[in-house]
mmCIF file of C-alpha atoms in Angstrom:
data_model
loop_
_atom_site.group_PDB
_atom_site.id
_atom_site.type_symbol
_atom_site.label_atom_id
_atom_site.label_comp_id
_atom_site.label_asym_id
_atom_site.label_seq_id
_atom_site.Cartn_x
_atom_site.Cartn_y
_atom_site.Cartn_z
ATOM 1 C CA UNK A 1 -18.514 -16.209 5.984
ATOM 2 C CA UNK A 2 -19.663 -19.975 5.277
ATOM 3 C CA UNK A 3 -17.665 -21.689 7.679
ATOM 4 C CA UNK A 4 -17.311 -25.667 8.133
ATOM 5 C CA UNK A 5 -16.051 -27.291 11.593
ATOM 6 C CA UNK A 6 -15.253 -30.860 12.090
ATOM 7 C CA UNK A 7 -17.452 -32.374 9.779
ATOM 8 C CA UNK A 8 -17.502 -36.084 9.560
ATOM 9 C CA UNK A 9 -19.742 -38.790 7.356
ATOM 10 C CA UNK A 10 -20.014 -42.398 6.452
ATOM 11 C CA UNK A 11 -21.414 -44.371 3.823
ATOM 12 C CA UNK A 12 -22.455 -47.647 5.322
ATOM 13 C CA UNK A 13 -18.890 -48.639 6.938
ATOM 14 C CA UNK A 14 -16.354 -46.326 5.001
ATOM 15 C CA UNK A 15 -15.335 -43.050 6.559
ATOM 16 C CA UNK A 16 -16.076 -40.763 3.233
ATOM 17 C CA UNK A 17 -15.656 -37.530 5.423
ATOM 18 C CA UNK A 18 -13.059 -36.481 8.671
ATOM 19 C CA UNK A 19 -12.888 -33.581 10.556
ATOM 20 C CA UNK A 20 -13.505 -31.561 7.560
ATOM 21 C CA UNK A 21 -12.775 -27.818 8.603
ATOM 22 C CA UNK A 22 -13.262 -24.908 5.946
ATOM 23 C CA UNK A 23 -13.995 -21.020 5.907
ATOM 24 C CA UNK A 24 -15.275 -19.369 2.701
ATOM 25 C CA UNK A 25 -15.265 -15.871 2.556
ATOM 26 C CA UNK A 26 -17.937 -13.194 1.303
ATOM 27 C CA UNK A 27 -16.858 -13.650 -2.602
ATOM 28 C CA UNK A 28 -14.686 -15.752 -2.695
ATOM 29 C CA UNK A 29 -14.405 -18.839 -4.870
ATOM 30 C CA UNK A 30 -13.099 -22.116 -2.997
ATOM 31 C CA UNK A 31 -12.492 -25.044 -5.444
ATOM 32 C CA UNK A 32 -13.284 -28.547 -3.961
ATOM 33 C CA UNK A 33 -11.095 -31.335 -6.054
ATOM 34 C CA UNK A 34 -11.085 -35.018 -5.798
ATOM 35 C CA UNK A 35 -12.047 -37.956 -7.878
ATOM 36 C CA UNK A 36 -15.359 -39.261 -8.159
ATOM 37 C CA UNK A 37 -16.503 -41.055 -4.822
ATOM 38 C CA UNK A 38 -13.960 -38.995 -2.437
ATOM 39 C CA UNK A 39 -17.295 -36.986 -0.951
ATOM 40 C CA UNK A 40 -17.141 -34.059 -2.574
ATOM 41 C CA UNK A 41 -21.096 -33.885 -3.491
ATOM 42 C CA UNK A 42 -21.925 -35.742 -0.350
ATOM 43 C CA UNK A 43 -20.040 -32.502 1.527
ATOM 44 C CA UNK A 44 -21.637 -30.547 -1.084
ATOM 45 C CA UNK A 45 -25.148 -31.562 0.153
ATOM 46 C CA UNK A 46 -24.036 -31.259 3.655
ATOM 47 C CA UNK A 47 -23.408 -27.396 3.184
ATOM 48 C CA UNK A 48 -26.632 -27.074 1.880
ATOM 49 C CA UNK A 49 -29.185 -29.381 4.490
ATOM 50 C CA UNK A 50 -29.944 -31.519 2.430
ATOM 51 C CA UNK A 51 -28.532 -34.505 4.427
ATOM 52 C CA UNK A 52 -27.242 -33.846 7.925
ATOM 53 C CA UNK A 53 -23.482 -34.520 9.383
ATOM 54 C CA UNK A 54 -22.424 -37.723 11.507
ATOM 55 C CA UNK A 55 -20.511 -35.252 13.653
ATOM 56 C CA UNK A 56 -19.281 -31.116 13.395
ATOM 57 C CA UNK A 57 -21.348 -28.085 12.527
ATOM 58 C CA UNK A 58 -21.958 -25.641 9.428
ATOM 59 C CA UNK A 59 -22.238 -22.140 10.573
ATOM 60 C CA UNK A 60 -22.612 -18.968 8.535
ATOM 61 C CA UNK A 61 -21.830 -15.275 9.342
ATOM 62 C CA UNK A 62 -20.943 -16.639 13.047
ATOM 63 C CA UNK A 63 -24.843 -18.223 13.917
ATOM 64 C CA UNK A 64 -24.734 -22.523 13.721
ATOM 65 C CA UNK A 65 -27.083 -23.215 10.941
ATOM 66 C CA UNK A 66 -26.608 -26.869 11.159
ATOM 67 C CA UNK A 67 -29.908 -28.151 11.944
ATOM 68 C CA UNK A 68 -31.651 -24.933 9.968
ATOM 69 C CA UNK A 69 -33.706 -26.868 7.499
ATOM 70 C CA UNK A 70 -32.224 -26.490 3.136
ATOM 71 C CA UNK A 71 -35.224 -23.365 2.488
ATOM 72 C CA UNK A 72 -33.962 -21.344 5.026
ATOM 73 C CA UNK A 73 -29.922 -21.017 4.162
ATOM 74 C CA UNK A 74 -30.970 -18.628 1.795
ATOM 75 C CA UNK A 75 -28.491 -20.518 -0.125
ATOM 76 C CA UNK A 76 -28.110 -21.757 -4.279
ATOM 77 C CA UNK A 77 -27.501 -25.403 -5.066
ATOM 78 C CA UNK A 78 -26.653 -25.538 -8.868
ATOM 79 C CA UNK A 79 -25.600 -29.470 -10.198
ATOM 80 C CA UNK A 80 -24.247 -30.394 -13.309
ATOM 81 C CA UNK A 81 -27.977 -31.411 -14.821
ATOM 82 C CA UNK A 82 -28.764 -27.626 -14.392
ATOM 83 C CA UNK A 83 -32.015 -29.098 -12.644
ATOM 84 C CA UNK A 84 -34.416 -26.857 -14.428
ATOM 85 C CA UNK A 85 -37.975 -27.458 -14.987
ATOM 86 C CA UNK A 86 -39.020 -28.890 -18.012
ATOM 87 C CA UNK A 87 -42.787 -27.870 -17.785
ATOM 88 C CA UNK A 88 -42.162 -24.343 -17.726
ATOM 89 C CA UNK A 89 -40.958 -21.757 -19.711
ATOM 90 C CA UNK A 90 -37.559 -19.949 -19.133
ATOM 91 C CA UNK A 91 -39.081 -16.645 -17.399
ATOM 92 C CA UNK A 92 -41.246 -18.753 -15.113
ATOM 93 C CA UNK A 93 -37.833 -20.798 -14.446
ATOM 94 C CA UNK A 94 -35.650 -17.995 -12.851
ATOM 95 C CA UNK A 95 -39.051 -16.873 -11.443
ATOM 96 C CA UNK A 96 -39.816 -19.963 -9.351
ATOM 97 C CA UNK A 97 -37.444 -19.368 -6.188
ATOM 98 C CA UNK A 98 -39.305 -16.247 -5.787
ATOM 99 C CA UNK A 99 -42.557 -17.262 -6.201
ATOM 100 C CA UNK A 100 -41.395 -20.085 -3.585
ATOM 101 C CA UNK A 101 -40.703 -17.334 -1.468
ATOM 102 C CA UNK A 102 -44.523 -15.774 -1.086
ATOM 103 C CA UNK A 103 -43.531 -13.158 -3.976
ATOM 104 C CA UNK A 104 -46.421 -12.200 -6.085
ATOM 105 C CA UNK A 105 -46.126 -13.889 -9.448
ATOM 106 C CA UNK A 106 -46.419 -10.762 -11.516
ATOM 107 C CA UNK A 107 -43.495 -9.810 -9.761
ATOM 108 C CA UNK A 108 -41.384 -12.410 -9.503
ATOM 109 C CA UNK A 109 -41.935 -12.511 -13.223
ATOM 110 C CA UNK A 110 -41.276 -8.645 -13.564
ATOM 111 C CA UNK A 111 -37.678 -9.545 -11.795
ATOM 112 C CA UNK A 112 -37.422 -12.583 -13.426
ATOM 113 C CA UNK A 113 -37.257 -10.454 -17.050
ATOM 114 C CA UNK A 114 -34.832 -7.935 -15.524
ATOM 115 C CA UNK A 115 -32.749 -11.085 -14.676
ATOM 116 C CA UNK A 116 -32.815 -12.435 -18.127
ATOM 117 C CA UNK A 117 -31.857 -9.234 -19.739
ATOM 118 C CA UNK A 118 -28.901 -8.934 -17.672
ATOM 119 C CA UNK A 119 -27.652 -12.256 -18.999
ATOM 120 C CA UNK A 120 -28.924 -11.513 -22.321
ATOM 121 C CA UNK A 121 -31.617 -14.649 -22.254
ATOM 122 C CA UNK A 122 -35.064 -11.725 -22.488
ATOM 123 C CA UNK A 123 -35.654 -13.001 -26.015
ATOM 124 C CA UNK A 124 -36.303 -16.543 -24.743
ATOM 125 C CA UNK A 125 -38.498 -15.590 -21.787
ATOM 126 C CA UNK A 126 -41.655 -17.388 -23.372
ATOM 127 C CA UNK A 127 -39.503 -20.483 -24.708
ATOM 128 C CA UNK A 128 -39.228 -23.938 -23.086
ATOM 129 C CA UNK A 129 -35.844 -24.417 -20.878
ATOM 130 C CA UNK A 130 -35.378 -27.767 -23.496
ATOM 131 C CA UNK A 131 -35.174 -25.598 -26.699
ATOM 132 C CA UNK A 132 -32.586 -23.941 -25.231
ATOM 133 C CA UNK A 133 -28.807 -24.429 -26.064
ATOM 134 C CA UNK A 134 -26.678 -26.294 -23.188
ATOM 135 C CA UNK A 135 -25.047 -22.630 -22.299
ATOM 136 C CA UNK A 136 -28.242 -20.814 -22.464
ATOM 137 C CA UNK A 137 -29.422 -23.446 -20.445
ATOM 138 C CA UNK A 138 -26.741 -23.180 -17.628
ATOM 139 C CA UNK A 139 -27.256 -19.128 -17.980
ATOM 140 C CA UNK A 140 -30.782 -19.779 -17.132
ATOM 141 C CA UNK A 141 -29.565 -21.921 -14.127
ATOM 142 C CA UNK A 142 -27.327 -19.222 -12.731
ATOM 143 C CA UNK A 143 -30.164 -16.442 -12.932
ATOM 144 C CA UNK A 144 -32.682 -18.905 -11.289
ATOM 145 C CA UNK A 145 -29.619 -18.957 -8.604
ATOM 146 C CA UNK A 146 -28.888 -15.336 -7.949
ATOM 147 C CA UNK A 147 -32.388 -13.842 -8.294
ATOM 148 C CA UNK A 148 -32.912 -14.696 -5.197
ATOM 149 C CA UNK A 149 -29.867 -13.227 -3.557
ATOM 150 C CA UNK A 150 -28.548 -15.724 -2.441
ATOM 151 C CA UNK A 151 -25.893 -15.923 0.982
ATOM 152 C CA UNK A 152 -23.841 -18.636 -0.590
ATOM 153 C CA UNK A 153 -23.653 -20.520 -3.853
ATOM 154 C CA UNK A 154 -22.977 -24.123 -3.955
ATOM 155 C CA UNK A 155 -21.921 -25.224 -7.584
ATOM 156 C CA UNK A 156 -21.432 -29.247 -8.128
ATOM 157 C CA UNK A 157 -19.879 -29.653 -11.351
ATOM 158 C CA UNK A 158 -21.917 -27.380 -12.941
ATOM 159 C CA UNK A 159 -19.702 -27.161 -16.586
ATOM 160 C CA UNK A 160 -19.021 -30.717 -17.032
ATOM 161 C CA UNK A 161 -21.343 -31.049 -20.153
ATOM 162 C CA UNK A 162 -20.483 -28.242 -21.797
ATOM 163 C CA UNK A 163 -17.773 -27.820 -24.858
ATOM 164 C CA UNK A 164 -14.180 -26.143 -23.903
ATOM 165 C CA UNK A 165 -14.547 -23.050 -25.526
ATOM 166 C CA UNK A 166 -18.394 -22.428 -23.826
ATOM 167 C CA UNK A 167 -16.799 -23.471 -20.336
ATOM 168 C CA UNK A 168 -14.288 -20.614 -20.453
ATOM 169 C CA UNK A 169 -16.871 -18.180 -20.940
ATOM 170 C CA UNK A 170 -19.197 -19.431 -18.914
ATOM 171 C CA UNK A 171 -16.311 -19.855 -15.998
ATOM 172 C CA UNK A 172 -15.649 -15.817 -16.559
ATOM 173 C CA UNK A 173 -18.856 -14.951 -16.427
ATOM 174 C CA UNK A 174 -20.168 -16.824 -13.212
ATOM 175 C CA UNK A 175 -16.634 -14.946 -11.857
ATOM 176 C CA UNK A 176 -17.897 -12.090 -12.335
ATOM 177 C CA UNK A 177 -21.577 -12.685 -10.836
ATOM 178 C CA UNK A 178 -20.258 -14.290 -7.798
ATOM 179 C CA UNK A 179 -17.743 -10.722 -6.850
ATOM 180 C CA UNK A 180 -20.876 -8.573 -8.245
ATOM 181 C CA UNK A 181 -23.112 -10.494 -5.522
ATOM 182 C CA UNK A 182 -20.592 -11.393 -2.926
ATOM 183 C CA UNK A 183 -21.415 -14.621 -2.480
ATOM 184 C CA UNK A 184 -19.260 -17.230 -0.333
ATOM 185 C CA UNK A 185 -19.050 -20.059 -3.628
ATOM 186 C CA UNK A 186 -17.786 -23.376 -3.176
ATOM 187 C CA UNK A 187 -16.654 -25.463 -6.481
ATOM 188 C CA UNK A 188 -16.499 -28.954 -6.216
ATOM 189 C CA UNK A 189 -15.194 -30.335 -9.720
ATOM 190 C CA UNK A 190 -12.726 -32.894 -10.822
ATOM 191 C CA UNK A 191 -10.883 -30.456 -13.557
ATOM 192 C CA UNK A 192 -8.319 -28.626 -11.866
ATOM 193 C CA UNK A 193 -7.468 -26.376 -14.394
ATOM 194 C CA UNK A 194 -11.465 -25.065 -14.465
ATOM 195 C CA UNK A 195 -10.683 -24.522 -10.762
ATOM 196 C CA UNK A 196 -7.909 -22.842 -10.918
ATOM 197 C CA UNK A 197 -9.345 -20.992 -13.382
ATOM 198 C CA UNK A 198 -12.237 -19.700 -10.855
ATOM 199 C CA UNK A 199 -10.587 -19.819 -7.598
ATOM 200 C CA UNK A 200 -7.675 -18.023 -5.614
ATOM 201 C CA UNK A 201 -7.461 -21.411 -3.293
ATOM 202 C CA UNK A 202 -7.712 -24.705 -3.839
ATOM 203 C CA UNK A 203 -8.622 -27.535 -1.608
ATOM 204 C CA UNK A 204 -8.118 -31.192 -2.428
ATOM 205 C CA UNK A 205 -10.245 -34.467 -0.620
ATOM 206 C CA UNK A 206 -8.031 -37.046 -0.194
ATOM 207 C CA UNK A 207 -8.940 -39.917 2.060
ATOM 208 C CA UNK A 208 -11.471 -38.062 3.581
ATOM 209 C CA UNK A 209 -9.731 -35.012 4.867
ATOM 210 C CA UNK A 210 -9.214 -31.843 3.502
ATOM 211 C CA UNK A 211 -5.718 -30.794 1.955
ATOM 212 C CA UNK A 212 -4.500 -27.083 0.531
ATOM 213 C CA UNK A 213 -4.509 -27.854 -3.441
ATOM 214 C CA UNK A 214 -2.639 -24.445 -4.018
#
């Protein structure tokens, strides 16, 4: 269980976050709504240890893991850019956090194609991640994610540039990834209706604090 207690941040003189308290379970989807500027990302990047809290603790699976630097969470940060790299090619792409992670690279690459034929992306293995269609490019991003099994996924906007009808099956499918895997997944996104299409609960920032959303 990811687990958030009494997290607070500025930005220069504004409170952006207060005595944020959350619990994600083991596959479940939390949605994190709010307008642009409320601190959704900046919470976002808390989670993951990439920037520390002014005050409170993350903790996962009952251990504090707050000053446990952003490599060793084990956990996925996937933005709305995708963030892939445009110097290599897609197999070498869902390959890299492995490789990162002292794997030989003919194995990580050997994983990396199993990966890509389970989202149905083996037939662009050799191809560069630009040539690639905006869904095939956020399918890429997902693999690159879960190959490396991942104890929670952290998902900042991660549709927003895609067309309606690709969203919806891109939303279903990363559903059904995130049970498969039992991931703790937190949402942040501005479009309620795409969270509520992902997640059984809903929480809203509002001022800084947390409120239930549904």
């Amino acid at each position: 269980m990811l687990e958030l207690r009494h997290i607070s941040q500025n930005y220069g003189d504004r409170v952006l976050l207060q005595d944020i308290n959350l619990q994600v379970a083991a596959g479940e989807i939390v949605a994190l709504l709010g307008p642009s500027g409320s601190g959704k990302s900046t919470l976002l990047s808390i989670v993951a240890g990439l920037q520390p809290p002014l005050k409170g603790s993350v903790w996962f699976d009952g251990q504090d893991i707050t000053r446990v630097p952003p490599e060793r969470r084990h956990f996925a940060l996937m933005f709305q850019d995708f963030a892939l790299f445009a110097h290599l090619n897609v197999l070498d792409n869902v390959a890299f956090g492995l490789v990162e992670q002292r794997l030989a690279k003919s194995d990580a690459r050997a994983r990396a194609a199993r990966m890509l034929e389970r989202f149905g992306l083996l037939d662009h293995a050799r191809h560069k991640v630009w040539t690639l269609s905006g869904g095939e490019q956020q399918r890429v991003a997902l693999a690159r994610a879960l190959i490396t099994n991942p104890r929670a996924l952290l998902l900042d906007e991660p549709f927003s540039a895609l067309d309606a009808e690709l969203r919806q099956g891109l939303r279903e499918e990363f559903c059904r990834h995130i049970a498969a895997a039992g991931m703790a997944t937190l949402l942040v996104t501005h479009d309620e209706a795409e969270a509520r299409a992902m997640a059984a609960r809903g929480v809203r920032l509002v001022d800084g604090q947390l409120r239930a959303a549904w």
